[in-house]
XYZ file of C-alpha atoms in Angstrom:
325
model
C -44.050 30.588 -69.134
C -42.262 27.289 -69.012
C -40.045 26.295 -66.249
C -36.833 26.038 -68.544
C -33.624 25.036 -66.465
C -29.954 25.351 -67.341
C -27.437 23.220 -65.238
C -23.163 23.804 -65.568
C -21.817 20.477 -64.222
C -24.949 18.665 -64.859
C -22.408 15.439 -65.563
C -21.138 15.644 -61.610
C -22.884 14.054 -58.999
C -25.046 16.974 -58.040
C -25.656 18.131 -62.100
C -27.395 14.683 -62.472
C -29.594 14.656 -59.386
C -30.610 17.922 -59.887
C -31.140 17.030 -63.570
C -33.650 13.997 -62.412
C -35.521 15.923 -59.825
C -36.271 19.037 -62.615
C -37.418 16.684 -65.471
C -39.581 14.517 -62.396
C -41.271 18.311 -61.983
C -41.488 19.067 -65.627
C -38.592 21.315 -66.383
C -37.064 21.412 -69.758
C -33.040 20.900 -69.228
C -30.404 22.403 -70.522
C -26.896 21.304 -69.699
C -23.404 22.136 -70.279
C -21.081 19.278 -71.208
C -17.148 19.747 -71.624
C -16.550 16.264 -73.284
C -19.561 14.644 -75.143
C -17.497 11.414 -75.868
C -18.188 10.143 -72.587
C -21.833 10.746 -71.852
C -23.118 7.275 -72.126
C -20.916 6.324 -68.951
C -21.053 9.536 -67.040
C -23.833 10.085 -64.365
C -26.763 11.126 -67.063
C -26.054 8.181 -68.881
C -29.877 6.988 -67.969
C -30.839 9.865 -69.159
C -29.133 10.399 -72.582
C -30.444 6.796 -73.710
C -33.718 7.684 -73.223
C -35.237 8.705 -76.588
C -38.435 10.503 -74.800
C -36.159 13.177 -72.812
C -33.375 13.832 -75.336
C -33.056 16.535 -77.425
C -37.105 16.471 -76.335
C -36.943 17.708 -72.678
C -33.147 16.883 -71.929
C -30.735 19.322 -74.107
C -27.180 18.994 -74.030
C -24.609 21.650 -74.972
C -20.541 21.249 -75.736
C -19.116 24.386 -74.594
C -16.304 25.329 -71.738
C -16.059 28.530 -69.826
C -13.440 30.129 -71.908
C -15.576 30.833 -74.772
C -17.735 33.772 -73.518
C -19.199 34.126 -76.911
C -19.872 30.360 -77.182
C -21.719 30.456 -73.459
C -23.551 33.445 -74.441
C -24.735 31.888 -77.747
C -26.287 28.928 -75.874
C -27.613 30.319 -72.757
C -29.678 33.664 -74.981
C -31.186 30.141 -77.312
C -32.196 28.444 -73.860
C -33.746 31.288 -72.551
C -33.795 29.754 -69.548
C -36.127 30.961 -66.049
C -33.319 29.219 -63.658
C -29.980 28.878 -63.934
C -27.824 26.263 -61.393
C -24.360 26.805 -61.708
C -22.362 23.792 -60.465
C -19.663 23.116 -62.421
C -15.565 23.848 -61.314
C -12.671 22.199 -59.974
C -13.298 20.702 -56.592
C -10.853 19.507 -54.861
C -9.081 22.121 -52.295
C -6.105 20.133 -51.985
C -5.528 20.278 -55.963
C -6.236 23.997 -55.538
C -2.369 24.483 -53.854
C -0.782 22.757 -56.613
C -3.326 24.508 -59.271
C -4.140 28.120 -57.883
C -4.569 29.851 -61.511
C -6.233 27.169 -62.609
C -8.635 27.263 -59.881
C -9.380 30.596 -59.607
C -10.340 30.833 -63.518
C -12.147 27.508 -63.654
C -14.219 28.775 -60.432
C -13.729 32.677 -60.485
C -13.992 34.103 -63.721
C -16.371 31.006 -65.000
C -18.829 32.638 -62.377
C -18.294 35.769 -63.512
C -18.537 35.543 -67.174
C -21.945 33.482 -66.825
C -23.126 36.366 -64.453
C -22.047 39.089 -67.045
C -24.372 36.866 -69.395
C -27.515 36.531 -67.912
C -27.256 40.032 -66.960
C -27.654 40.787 -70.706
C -30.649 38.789 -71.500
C -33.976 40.525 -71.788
C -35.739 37.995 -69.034
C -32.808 37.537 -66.709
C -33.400 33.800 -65.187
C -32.927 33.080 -61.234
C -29.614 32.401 -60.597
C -28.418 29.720 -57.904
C -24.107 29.549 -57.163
C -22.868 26.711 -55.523
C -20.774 27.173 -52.673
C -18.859 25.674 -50.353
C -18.008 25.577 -46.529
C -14.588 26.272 -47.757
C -15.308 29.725 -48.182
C -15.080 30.031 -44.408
C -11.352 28.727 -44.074
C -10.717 28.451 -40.128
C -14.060 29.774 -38.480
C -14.119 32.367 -35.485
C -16.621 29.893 -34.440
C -18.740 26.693 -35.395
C -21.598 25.969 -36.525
C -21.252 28.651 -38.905
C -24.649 30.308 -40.307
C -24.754 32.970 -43.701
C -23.719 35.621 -41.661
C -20.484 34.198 -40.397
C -17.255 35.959 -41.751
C -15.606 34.540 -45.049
C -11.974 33.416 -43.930
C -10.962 30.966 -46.826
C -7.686 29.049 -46.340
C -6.854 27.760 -49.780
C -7.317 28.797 -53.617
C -10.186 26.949 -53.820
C -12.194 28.231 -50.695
C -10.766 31.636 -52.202
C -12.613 31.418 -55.345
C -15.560 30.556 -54.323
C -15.675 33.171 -51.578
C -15.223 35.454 -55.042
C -17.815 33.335 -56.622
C -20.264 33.784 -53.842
C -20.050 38.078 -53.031
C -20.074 38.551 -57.419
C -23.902 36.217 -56.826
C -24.599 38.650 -54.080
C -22.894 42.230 -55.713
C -25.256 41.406 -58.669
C -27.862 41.035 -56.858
C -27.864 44.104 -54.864
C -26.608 46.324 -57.564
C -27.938 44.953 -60.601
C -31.110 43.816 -58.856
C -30.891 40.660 -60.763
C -32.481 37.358 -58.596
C -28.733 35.905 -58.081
C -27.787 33.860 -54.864
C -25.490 31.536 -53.453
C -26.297 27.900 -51.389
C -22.929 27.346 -49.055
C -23.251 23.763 -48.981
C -21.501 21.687 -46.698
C -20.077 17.939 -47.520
C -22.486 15.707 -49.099
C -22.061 12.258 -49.913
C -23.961 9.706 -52.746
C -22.784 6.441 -54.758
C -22.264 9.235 -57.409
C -19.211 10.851 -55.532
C -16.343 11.254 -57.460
C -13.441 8.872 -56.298
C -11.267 11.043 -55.454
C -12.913 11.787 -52.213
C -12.172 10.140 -49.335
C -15.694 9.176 -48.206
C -16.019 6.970 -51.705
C -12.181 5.785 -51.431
C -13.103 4.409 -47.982
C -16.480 3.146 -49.700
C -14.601 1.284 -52.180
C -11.833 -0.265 -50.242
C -14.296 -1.540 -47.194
C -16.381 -3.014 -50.574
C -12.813 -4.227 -52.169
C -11.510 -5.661 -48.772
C -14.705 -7.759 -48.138
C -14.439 -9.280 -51.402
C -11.247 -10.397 -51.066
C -9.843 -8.100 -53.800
C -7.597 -5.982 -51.373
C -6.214 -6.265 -48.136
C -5.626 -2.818 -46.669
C -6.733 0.676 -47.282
C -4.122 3.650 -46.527
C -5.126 6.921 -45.140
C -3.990 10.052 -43.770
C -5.240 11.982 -40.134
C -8.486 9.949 -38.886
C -9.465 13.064 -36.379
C -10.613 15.637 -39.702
C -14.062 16.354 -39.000
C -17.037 17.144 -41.192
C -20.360 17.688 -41.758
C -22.016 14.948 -43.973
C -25.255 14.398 -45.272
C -27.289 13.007 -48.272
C -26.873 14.880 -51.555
C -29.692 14.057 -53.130
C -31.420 16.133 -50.240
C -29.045 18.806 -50.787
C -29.854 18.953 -54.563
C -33.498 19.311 -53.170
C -32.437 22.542 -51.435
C -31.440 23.782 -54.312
C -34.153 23.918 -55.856
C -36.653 24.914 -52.897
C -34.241 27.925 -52.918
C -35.052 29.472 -56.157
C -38.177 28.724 -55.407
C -38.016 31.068 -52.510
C -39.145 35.261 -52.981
C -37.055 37.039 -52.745
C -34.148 34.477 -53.725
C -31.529 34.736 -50.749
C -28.529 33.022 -49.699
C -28.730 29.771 -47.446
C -26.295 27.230 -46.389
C -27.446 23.620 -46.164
C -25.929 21.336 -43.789
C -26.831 18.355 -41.171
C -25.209 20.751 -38.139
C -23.101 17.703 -36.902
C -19.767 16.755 -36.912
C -18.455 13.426 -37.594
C -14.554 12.669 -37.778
C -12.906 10.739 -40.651
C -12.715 7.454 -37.758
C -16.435 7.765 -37.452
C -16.730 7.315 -41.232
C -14.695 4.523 -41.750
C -15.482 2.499 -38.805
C -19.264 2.817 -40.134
C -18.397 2.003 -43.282
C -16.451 -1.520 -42.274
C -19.064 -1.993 -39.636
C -21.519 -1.806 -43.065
C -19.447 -5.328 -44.094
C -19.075 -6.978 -41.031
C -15.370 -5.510 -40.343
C -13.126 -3.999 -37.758
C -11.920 -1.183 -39.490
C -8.689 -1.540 -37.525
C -7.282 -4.963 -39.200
C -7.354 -2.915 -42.107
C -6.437 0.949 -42.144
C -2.844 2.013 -42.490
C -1.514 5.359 -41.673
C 0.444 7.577 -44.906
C 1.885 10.761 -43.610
C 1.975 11.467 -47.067
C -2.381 11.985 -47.294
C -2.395 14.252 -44.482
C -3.479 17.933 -45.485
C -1.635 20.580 -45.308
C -4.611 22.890 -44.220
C -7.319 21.641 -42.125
C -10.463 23.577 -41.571
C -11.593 24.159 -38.491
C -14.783 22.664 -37.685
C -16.505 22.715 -40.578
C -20.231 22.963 -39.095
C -22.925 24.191 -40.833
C -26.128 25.430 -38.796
C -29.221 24.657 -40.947
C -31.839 26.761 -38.785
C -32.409 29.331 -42.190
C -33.172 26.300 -44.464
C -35.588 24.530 -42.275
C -37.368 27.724 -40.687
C -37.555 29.737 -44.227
C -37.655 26.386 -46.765
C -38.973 23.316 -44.649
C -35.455 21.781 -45.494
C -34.205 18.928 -44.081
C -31.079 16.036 -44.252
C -33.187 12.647 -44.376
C -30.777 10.233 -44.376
C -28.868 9.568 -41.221
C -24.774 9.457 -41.071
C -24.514 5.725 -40.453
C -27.194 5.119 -42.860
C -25.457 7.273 -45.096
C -21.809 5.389 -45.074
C -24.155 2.147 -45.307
C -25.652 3.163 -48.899
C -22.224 4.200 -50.258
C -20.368 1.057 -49.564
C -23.751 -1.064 -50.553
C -23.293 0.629 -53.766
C -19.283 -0.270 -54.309
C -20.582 -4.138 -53.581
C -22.926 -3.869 -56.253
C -19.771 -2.779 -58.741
C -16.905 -4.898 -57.307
């Protein structure tokens, strides 16, 4: 049988890597796409202009998660063997202004699409994308997949729902469903409303002479950052796993947000500190607690590793804003 693969999100920054690496292994892709009009400019724009993948190997689908029927239409014509479902709002601090609208766009979107596939004659593998969120303030740090869910906002809430509906249906149901609890990862395809890419930008901006200073909230935030393009690997290495389990992928060290953006001004020749401002305003209301993934499941089980070193890292995102600016 075919390796057919269907991709939610396959516009974001993980959709479109994980779209390059199936059609590099021979896939056929199938992707869902909430607003067609701007395809040529989004992250599979490459891909969409090339007349020997689309509508060929590359297949692209209007369609939002509201429409149950719709979804169910286009996934039972795929017929695909592995499902990767990305898509959702993503920004936790949005999440407190937008809890409804989280919680469906995350929740119930992972729900319905479960409720689908469990319908279809040949079931396909099913891979949910996660988030360290889902574990709020850990008891303690790194965390690993058997540390207590404790989410602190909408956001982490929903996809703690997200993540026990991958794993109800997969021990009740017996369906090959699972969840990847994937830590921050960084690319030139982040979207700008991150921090990482508006620090990025503004070291990129500020060495050009097109702006002076870059304003930002607490500096002492830590995370766990690696490459996403390795991530997106993982994905895939984890439905190719038997039996299809749960993993988290992560680098297992913690850098603050000062660590970040004194790499990324050190990538441009810059003391960070003749540029940053302090905005009480950008400070969070709710910071996790050490966010620290431990990736000793991934690498023992898969062979899965983060290639790409922090400072390297911050050095490819800001060498991609000088290429724009």
């Amino acid at each position: 049988m075919p390796n057919i693969a269907f991709i939610t999100g396959i516009t974001g920054q993980d959709g479109s890597y994980l779209a390059e690496l199936l059609l590099e292994k021979g896939y056929a892709v199938h992707g869902l796409v909430h607003r067609p009009d701007g395809l040529a400019s989004s992250n599979i724009g490459h891909l969409v202009s090339d007349a020997a993948l689309l509508n060929k190997r590359l297949f692209l689908h209007n369609g939002a998660f509201e429409d149950a029927t719709h979804l169910r239409r286009i996934i039972s014509r795929a017929q695909p063997t592995e499902f990767y479902h990305l898509a959702g709002q993503s920004s936790p601090r949005l999440s407190l202004e937008l809890p409804e609208t989280t919680v469906d766009s995350i929740g119930m979107a992972t729900l319905r699409l479960l409720e689908i596939i469990r319908d279809l004659p040949n079931p396909p593998k099913f891979l949910y994308a996660s988030s360290a969120e889902v574990f709020g303030s850990p008891v303690h740090s790194p965390q690993d997949e058997l540390t207590p869910l404790n989410p602190t906002t909408p956001y982490g809430a929903a996809k703690a729902f997200s993540q026990q509906m991958a794993r109800i249906y997969r021990t009740a149901y017996g369906l090959q469903t699972c969840s990847v609890i994937l830590y921050n990862h960084e690319s030139p395809r982040r979207s700008g409303q991150f921090v990482t890419m508006k620090v990025a930008r503004a070291a990129a901006r500020i060495k050009k002479g097109l702006q002076h200073e870059l304003q930002l909230g607490s500096l002492t935030g830590r995370r766990d950052w690696g490459w996403a393009p390795d991530y997106v690997k993982g994905m895939w290495m984890i439905l190719q796993n038997s039996p299809v389990d749960d993993f988290i992928l992560a680098t297992g060290v913690l850098h603050t947000v000062e660590d970040f953006v004194s790499a990324a001004f050190k990538a441009v020749d810059l003391n960070w500190r003749d540029h940053v401002k302090f905005d009480p305003g950008l400070v969070t209301t709710v910071e996790p607690v050490s966010p620290c993934g431990n990736p000793g499941k991934a690498r023992r089980i898969l062979g899965w590793e983060n290639t790409v070193p922090f400072d390297a890292m911050v050095a490819k995102l800001v060498e991609s804003e000088l290429r724009k600016t």
